[in-house]
């Protein structure tokens, strides 16, 4: 949460920082600010609310700051202190000698503040960040170089942070450090960059350096130098990012959510590419993990990634006959988990930086479990904690509500299930190859679903005009899909929505049902379809407006549903992917009908780097 950027180089600092913040706004949008340095003073601009407010404040400077060449920027998701101008970053320390931007939480800020107040320091914000600014300023004003001052201050901080700072005494220098929050350096020609995520800088460079926990980096226009906490220089190889700059632009779409929903076929194609041949054979040799000894799997994840994990559990248990526990990462981290070196921990995280998921990984490592990370973000924190990594190739996901990353996560877990079953010998090769060939059709089937639903969501979305809540029902693999549909709707439309196993609904949630509680039912196939239909009839009998998600030729869907949302016939392994598409589109349209910003729902941020 929170995005930070830094720049040193040409007379385009403001432009680079504002563009970078624009691509990081998904990380928080309570306030935004810049600290710019030219000559002997630091100039700060901070505004409450969306980045566009800061943009207006910058424009009002009439070019006064556009020539500046050094600066840092921030977009905030409030933790300590409400969104206000005083609490916006950059936070300034001492007599204005340093400015700091920060992502994360300083857990011991209260005691540090007490200590500083005891020395006569006056605070102007409620943020935890301000203690860092004052601690730094004390050292800088005592004559310490900024990098050494930051190194010393880091030793006093507890918590998670990525921080960047400028000093009025050192023009042309930005220093930064991190501990458990992400930070990358972008390399340029006669200019260098810092950011919380590579997507902030894709318009500038494809060459990046990772900064590891505890390291301090000093960036000038001509150099990037990384140091350990003991001041030892570190050699670090740059890595290339192959994402396109267009991937973080809207293009023909009005919002990123719709764009990313439509990018699902491509996300699936890229994720399966090279891992599944034309005969349906899976090749996951890239992960270099010995699966033969695995006798138990624990999936740890949050939110949408957790729902992908639930779908993975179904297929892995069915094919590989290995028991799978799917654990909410924030609970797992404080549990007393059962496991040993034969337990495979699958940590799923689009961002690769979700604090709870990372902590759950730490918990699993304590009992000797091998960790496989499934993430969309190369070089992210989770890739460095895990024993093996399977990258989803969904491309940058900007919308806070996850869509294409979910599809790619499900595809990776399908591959894992097929591979594990092969290694364990729990399924016939022919069956596995046949399922593999089915899986290869994922991009085609999801594209067909999108085409089939084009212009068809309006009637279903209309049922939410007066809705006060909604129920998403499904059984078997349709149950995790229902959970995902409910999460999508609630997080962007703010309509209370529950995902429920259709058969369990009569044990409580059916009490919610009336005309103002639409029921979205994924009918499914086979015996579960019949059972689900009966459950849905029970809600219709109580006045529910039912939206039935079912195959095009399913006559019962038209009978039981006020509205039927058709999906194409698809092989079993692909059905959850296909069912999810109308749920994503429905959530999108309900929210936009209410005039809401689907990409930046209130109170949320894309990467949840706090507990
Ligand atoms: O980056 P991660 O996959 O670890 O994020 C996990 C959740 O925070 C995320 O899926 C969240 O629930 C989304 N807002 C759902 O759309």
Short mmCIF file of C-alpha atoms in Angstrom, two decimals, residues 7 11-12 15 24 45 68 87 112 134 172 176-177 232 279 288 343 356 366 381 386 436 438 456 463 465 471 529 538:
data_model
loop_
_atom_site.label_atom_id
_atom_site.label_comp_id
_atom_site.label_asym_id
_atom_site.label_seq_id
_atom_site.Cartn_x
_atom_site.Cartn_y
_atom_site.Cartn_z
CA UNK A 7 14.04 10.48 -9.88
CA UNK A 11 14.91 18.71 -16.27
CA UNK A 12 11.84 16.48 -16.33
CA UNK A 15 6.83 14.84 -15.40
CA UNK A 24 1.03 3.51 -8.85
CA UNK A 45 3.54 19.99 -2.83
CA UNK A 68 13.75 20.57 -11.49
CA UNK A 87 -0.63 13.62 6.91
CA UNK A 112 10.50 6.99 18.69
CA UNK A 134 13.00 13.90 12.04
CA UNK A 172 21.16 15.52 -7.23
CA UNK A 176 16.22 4.80 -0.48
CA UNK A 177 15.93 1.57 1.47
CA UNK A 232 29.66 -2.52 2.23
CA UNK A 279 -0.44 -33.42 -27.05
CA UNK A 288 12.91 -27.56 -10.16
CA UNK A 343 4.41 -30.56 2.83
CA UNK A 356 -0.09 -11.77 5.20
CA UNK A 366 9.48 -22.91 10.15
CA UNK A 381 9.30 -10.36 -2.41
CA UNK A 386 10.11 -19.29 -2.10
CA UNK A 436 -4.03 -31.03 -20.91
CA UNK A 438 -8.64 -29.34 -22.92
CA UNK A 456 -25.89 -8.99 -22.60
CA UNK A 463 -31.81 -6.21 -11.11
CA UNK A 465 -30.96 -1.08 -8.98
CA UNK A 471 -26.26 -14.12 -2.78
CA UNK A 529 -26.59 -29.04 -11.61
CA UNK A 538 -36.19 -22.51 -3.25
#
